Amino acid sequence: MVNIIHKSFGLNLKVLNIMGLYSNGKSSVFLRIRAYTLYLVLLVLTTILIIIKTLTSRSSNNLETNAMLIIITDCISIFFKLLPFLQNSERIKRCINFFEEKNFAPKTEHEKKIIDECIRVCHRNSTFYFYAAFLTVMGWNVPPFFAKGRKLPLRLWLPYDPSSTSVNYYFTVVFIAIATLYDGSSTIMDPLLGGLVYHATGQLKILKYNLQHLDKHLEHNLSKSSEQVIEFHSVYKHLESCIEHHKQILWFVDEYEECFSWSIFCQFSGSMLCVSFFCISLILVPFNSVEALTYVVAIFTVTFEILFYCHYGTLLYEENNDLINAICMGPWYKYDVKIRKSLLIIMERSKRPLRITAGKVVDVTIRTFVSILKTSYSLIAVFNSYY
């Protein structure tokens, strides 16, 4: 056992465990209570307080109002994004750990090279996301502790005056810091969900190689009576394992769809709106200001977050389509009728597009990424007319 998933997403799973959304062992009642408590207090309650403050605020500052809309959009997106992890925790856990099964462990040096590359890429993405989210949260929450005036990092409706005493102020700042840390920690799901698709792509690469090189099992058992058609029991046995491998990959994609499709849809919808609001904010501030630079970084970060899903979804789609080419490039003409028929079955099955969808509505591909950018631009034009 090479611990494919834990080597790839060890950091992600630790964060999800702290949030109560994932358990290394059997899910306990305490873990469920912790998950719902953090979800309701740090996300749901905070979102409600922000919405109340926005609705009751008399501020005419368009930039400030736009910033509040960005925060509300992000919170609502995360609200629906995390909901499946609370409702179907065990099923999601099985889906995440699917590639930990021993039949996915590398059997040859070539397979090990492919899986190691998947582990390296996923670990790199997870590490980058973690530190980017951590630094962002720290940059948001640390200044209020040292600022001269008592200004909160987040506007909330509160039943008390947070600036009345030091205790009230620092209690509120700590609560906001923990809430935003919970919010930021949810972004660690993105490299996890995208990385699982990349691992499925890696398994398709292994399958494609094995189907193309079925003849390597013929080297020591060539029939002397026939040079054209070779019937070899071990080749068919190996082909059966390839068919089973393909079935498992297809099953994983279907299960992935059931577990994460709506989470991806919420991420796409929230990111699209956030990009629009960030662009509006960029229009409202001086172009050479620090705020403008902050909004530009935010736009690229959210856009990259969408591209991350679409890139790996496109790779999965293309690798599955390439199975037919891999079979045709192999010496299929050497095999007997039984093996050829089995290869035809795989070719027919691979004609079914292997796609990841967002909410079972749109395909997660580069084409969808371009459509999201176009829609964001249209929203910018609409929102800008109201400012």
XYZ file of C-alpha atoms in Angstrom:
387
model
C 0.000 0.000 0.000
C 1.467 3.333 -1.064
C -1.120 5.563 0.677
C -1.887 7.388 -2.550
C -4.595 9.634 -1.111
C -2.902 10.453 2.196
C 0.363 11.315 0.431
C -1.523 13.556 -1.985
C -4.008 15.196 0.377
C -2.687 14.678 3.903
C -2.840 18.407 4.626
C -6.356 18.748 3.193
C -7.680 15.825 5.234
C -6.180 17.187 8.457
C -7.939 20.521 7.935
C -11.234 18.777 7.126
C -10.799 16.657 10.248
C -10.417 19.787 12.389
C -13.607 21.120 10.797
C -15.322 17.823 11.639
C -15.976 17.021 7.982
C -13.659 14.012 7.672
C -12.470 11.249 9.971
C -9.525 8.885 9.516
C -11.413 6.203 11.408
C -15.073 5.517 11.954
C -17.186 8.659 12.220
C -18.147 9.349 15.845
C -21.029 11.248 17.407
C -18.566 13.783 18.814
C -17.207 14.461 15.312
C -20.723 15.031 13.965
C -21.567 17.400 16.816
C -18.352 19.333 16.238
C -19.014 19.551 12.496
C -22.551 20.904 12.903
C -21.566 23.265 15.737
C -18.738 24.874 13.762
C -20.892 25.021 10.641
C -23.850 26.681 12.363
C -21.907 29.087 14.598
C -18.977 30.102 12.395
C -20.680 30.054 9.005
C -24.472 30.233 9.261
C -24.620 32.652 12.210
C -21.869 34.863 10.791
C -23.595 35.019 7.396
C -26.903 36.025 9.016
C -25.201 38.775 11.045
C -23.478 40.124 7.926
C -26.744 40.153 5.946
C -28.593 41.963 8.771
C -25.822 44.567 8.987
C -25.902 45.096 5.223
C -29.677 45.513 5.143
C -29.774 47.890 8.106
C -26.728 49.933 7.155
C -27.354 53.504 5.980
C -23.956 53.881 4.386
C -24.006 55.312 0.866
C -20.467 54.160 0.139
C -20.763 51.994 -2.971
C -17.328 50.445 -2.450
C -18.198 49.377 1.096
C -21.556 47.961 -0.008
C -19.852 46.050 -2.811
C -17.344 44.576 -0.357
C -20.197 43.350 1.835
C -21.871 41.742 -1.180
C -18.628 39.903 -1.960
C -18.478 38.519 1.578
C -22.160 37.502 1.561
C -21.784 35.775 -1.826
C -18.720 33.901 -0.612
C -20.413 32.798 2.631
C -23.564 31.576 0.878
C -21.449 29.700 -1.661
C -19.492 27.976 1.124
C -22.762 27.249 2.990
C -24.011 25.056 0.122
C -20.532 23.810 -0.762
C -19.994 22.220 2.672
C -23.540 20.906 3.066
C -22.898 17.550 1.294
C -19.993 16.874 3.674
C -22.423 17.118 6.593
C -25.239 15.125 5.016
C -23.273 12.303 3.325
C -20.030 12.162 5.295
C -19.517 8.387 5.080
C -20.232 8.197 1.356
C -17.917 11.117 0.680
C -15.218 9.501 2.794
C -15.440 6.306 0.697
C -15.211 8.374 -2.484
C -12.152 10.276 -1.247
C -10.378 7.059 -0.226
C -11.371 5.139 -3.366
C -7.860 5.087 -4.848
C -6.387 3.803 -1.572
C -7.586 0.293 -2.459
C -4.794 -2.164 -3.169
C -5.887 -2.818 -6.769
C -4.880 0.771 -7.599
C -1.382 0.350 -6.187
C 1.327 0.500 -8.906
C 2.403 -2.904 -10.226
C 5.152 -1.787 -12.596
C 7.726 0.972 -12.688
C 5.747 2.777 -15.383
C 2.581 2.767 -13.260
C 4.556 3.960 -10.235
C 5.921 6.864 -12.275
C 2.408 7.962 -13.298
C 1.015 7.710 -9.754
C 4.031 9.482 -8.241
C 3.491 12.351 -10.666
C -0.170 12.578 -9.610
C 0.856 12.583 -5.943
C 3.469 15.292 -6.563
C 1.062 17.593 -8.423
C -1.738 17.136 -5.871
C 0.598 17.698 -2.921
C 1.992 20.839 -4.563
C -1.478 22.266 -5.240
C -2.675 21.480 -1.708
C 0.363 23.091 -0.096
C 0.033 26.223 -2.235
C -3.677 26.581 -1.459
C -3.150 26.051 2.260
C -0.470 28.701 2.679
C -2.261 31.150 0.366
C -5.474 30.811 2.406
C -3.590 31.013 5.706
C -1.668 34.158 4.736
C -4.850 35.780 3.417
C -6.726 35.109 6.662
C -3.802 36.338 8.766
C -3.481 39.485 6.669
C -7.180 40.119 7.180
C -7.352 39.503 10.939
C -3.996 40.470 12.468
C -4.071 44.291 11.842
C -7.137 44.955 14.102
C -5.199 43.625 17.112
C -2.528 46.309 16.681
C -4.510 49.162 15.131
C -4.974 52.360 17.142
C -8.704 52.638 16.475
C -11.155 49.892 17.297
C -12.219 48.916 13.793
C -13.508 45.409 13.135
C -12.148 43.466 10.130
C -15.719 42.467 9.246
C -18.975 44.401 9.554
C -21.475 42.427 11.650
C -24.772 43.277 13.284
C -24.209 42.818 17.019
C -26.595 43.212 19.989
C -23.862 45.107 21.835
C -21.315 47.820 21.132
C -17.990 46.063 20.371
C -15.994 49.262 20.901
C -17.439 49.986 24.374
C -14.827 47.941 26.255
C -11.598 46.175 25.435
C -13.140 42.822 26.385
C -16.031 43.265 23.954
C -13.726 44.447 21.192
C -11.144 41.656 21.430
C -13.832 39.007 21.941
C -15.507 40.146 18.712
C -12.208 40.321 16.824
C -11.271 36.785 17.937
C -14.705 35.477 16.908
C -14.368 37.091 13.472
C -10.832 35.694 13.126
C -12.032 32.140 13.875
C -15.023 32.552 11.528
C -12.852 33.783 8.649
C -10.348 31.009 9.365
C -13.201 28.504 9.008
C -14.263 30.227 5.808
C -10.722 30.209 4.425
C -10.190 26.577 5.402
C -13.023 25.551 3.084
C -10.836 26.500 0.105
C -8.637 23.510 0.962
C -11.443 21.420 -0.565
C -10.722 22.757 -4.050
C -7.319 21.065 -4.565
C -8.806 17.919 -2.985
C -11.763 17.721 -5.380
C -9.685 18.694 -8.396
C -6.901 16.321 -7.361
C -9.255 13.343 -7.153
C -10.186 13.954 -10.800
C -6.484 14.129 -11.651
C -5.904 10.761 -9.964
C -8.733 9.300 -12.069
C -6.924 10.719 -15.113
C -3.727 9.001 -13.953
C -5.576 5.682 -13.715
C -6.834 6.179 -17.275
C -3.227 6.745 -18.400
C -2.246 3.435 -16.783
C -5.199 1.674 -18.423
C -4.357 3.197 -21.794
C -0.757 1.991 -21.566
C -1.784 -1.531 -20.559
C -4.296 -1.815 -23.411
C -1.765 -0.575 -25.942
C 0.892 -3.030 -24.752
C -1.121 -6.199 -24.272
C 1.363 -7.953 -26.554
C 4.050 -7.843 -23.850
C 2.275 -10.861 -22.347
C 2.820 -12.816 -25.585
C 6.599 -12.737 -25.710
C 7.200 -16.080 -24.017
C 4.193 -17.918 -25.423
C 4.192 -17.380 -29.155
C 2.436 -20.120 -31.068
C 4.721 -21.898 -33.527
C 1.781 -23.112 -35.610
C 0.458 -19.651 -36.393
C 2.233 -16.348 -36.941
C -0.896 -14.249 -37.565
C -3.342 -15.164 -34.823
C -2.060 -15.857 -31.334
C -4.317 -17.258 -28.680
C -2.877 -16.810 -25.242
C -4.777 -17.377 -22.010
C -2.727 -14.972 -19.878
C -3.354 -12.139 -22.357
C -7.101 -12.558 -22.027
C -6.731 -12.736 -18.256
C -4.792 -9.472 -18.288
C -7.430 -7.963 -20.575
C -10.113 -8.941 -18.071
C -8.232 -7.008 -15.383
C -8.116 -3.987 -17.746
C -11.876 -4.220 -18.277
C -12.417 -4.372 -14.509
C -10.034 -1.437 -14.066
C -12.055 0.609 -16.561
C -15.314 -0.288 -14.797
C -13.889 0.900 -11.475
C -12.791 4.217 -12.963
C -16.260 4.739 -14.444
C -17.827 3.848 -11.094
C -15.597 6.366 -9.334
C -16.591 9.165 -11.725
C -20.295 8.368 -11.188
C -19.801 8.352 -7.410
C -17.783 11.559 -7.597
C -20.671 13.163 -9.469
C -23.157 12.128 -6.797
C -20.949 13.384 -3.956
C -19.421 16.599 -5.271
C -21.357 17.821 -8.305
C -23.421 20.357 -6.354
C -20.406 21.520 -4.344
C -18.629 22.333 -7.606
C -21.739 24.112 -8.915
C -21.874 26.294 -5.789
C -18.193 27.081 -6.153
C -18.643 28.066 -9.798
C -21.710 30.234 -9.077
C -20.084 31.986 -6.117
C -16.805 32.529 -7.954
C -18.593 33.975 -10.977
C -20.444 36.520 -8.832
C -17.337 37.321 -6.773
C -15.301 38.017 -9.913
C -18.024 40.414 -11.060
C -18.102 42.245 -7.711
C -14.298 42.405 -7.567
C -14.220 43.973 -11.019
C -16.833 46.551 -9.952
C -14.699 47.376 -6.903
C -11.668 47.732 -9.159
C -13.584 50.305 -11.199
C -14.531 52.282 -8.066
C -10.983 52.691 -6.680
C -7.984 54.583 -8.129
C -6.083 52.320 -10.484
C -2.685 53.033 -8.883
C -3.840 52.364 -5.292
C -3.105 49.445 -2.973
C -6.810 48.547 -3.026
C -6.666 48.155 -6.804
C -3.731 45.754 -6.484
C -5.649 43.775 -3.850
C -8.676 43.434 -6.122
C -6.512 42.394 -9.092
C -4.915 39.635 -6.986
C -8.366 38.555 -5.775
C -9.697 38.383 -9.348
C -6.801 36.209 -10.494
C -7.091 33.980 -7.416
C -10.814 33.297 -7.882
C -10.389 32.864 -11.644
C -7.581 30.363 -11.083
C -9.830 28.517 -8.648
C -12.375 27.940 -11.433
C -9.659 27.103 -13.960
C -8.293 24.490 -11.555
C -11.489 22.410 -11.768
C -11.961 22.938 -15.502
C -8.380 21.979 -16.371
C -8.516 18.590 -14.648
C -12.056 17.942 -15.898
C -10.803 18.483 -19.458
C -7.833 16.144 -18.910
C -10.178 13.379 -17.721
C -12.423 13.827 -20.759
C -9.491 13.741 -23.200
C -7.784 10.721 -21.627
C -10.985 8.677 -21.833
C -11.439 9.621 -25.491
C -7.849 8.551 -26.176
C -8.497 4.948 -25.092
C -9.701 4.058 -28.596
C -6.482 5.408 -30.126
C -4.388 3.439 -27.619
C -6.134 0.179 -28.553
C -5.802 0.857 -32.279
C -2.085 1.615 -31.896
C -1.511 -1.773 -30.263
C -1.018 -5.052 -32.184
C -4.716 -5.962 -31.996
C -4.444 -7.830 -35.305
C -2.353 -10.534 -33.584
C -5.051 -11.492 -31.114
C -7.754 -14.094 -31.471
C -11.441 -13.300 -31.972
C -12.292 -13.492 -28.264
C -9.733 -10.819 -27.363
C -10.742 -8.612 -30.283
C -14.383 -8.683 -29.207
C -13.401 -7.663 -25.678
C -11.359 -4.784 -27.062
C -14.370 -3.682 -29.105
C -16.479 -3.628 -25.933
C -13.964 -1.298 -24.256
C -13.876 0.910 -27.347
C -17.674 1.180 -27.427
C -17.802 1.957 -23.705
C -15.159 4.679 -24.038
C -17.337 6.421 -26.653
C -19.530 7.521 -23.772
C -18.051 10.894 -22.746
C -16.487 10.763 -19.287
C -17.370 14.185 -17.927
C -17.443 15.891 -14.550
C -20.422 18.220 -14.242
C -21.297 21.100 -11.937
C -24.736 20.478 -10.473
C -25.339 18.017 -13.323
C -26.027 21.109 -15.409
C -22.760 22.193 -17.049
C -19.629 20.245 -17.932
C -16.484 21.082 -15.988
C -14.246 21.811 -18.970
C -12.182 24.653 -20.402
C -15.142 25.573 -22.607
C -17.234 26.114 -19.473
C -14.439 28.221 -17.992
C -14.594 30.547 -21.004
C -18.404 30.703 -20.672
C -18.081 31.668 -17.002
C -15.720 34.512 -17.898
C -18.177 35.745 -20.530
C -21.065 35.587 -18.058
C -18.989 37.435 -15.452
C -18.333 40.192 -17.959
C -22.074 40.463 -18.656
C -22.781 40.679 -14.916
C -20.184 43.434 -14.566
C -22.050 45.492 -17.162
C -25.380 44.918 -15.357
C -24.066 45.653 -11.848
C -22.107 48.677 -13.026
C -25.311 50.308 -14.301
C -26.661 50.372 -10.718
C -23.661 52.208 -9.248
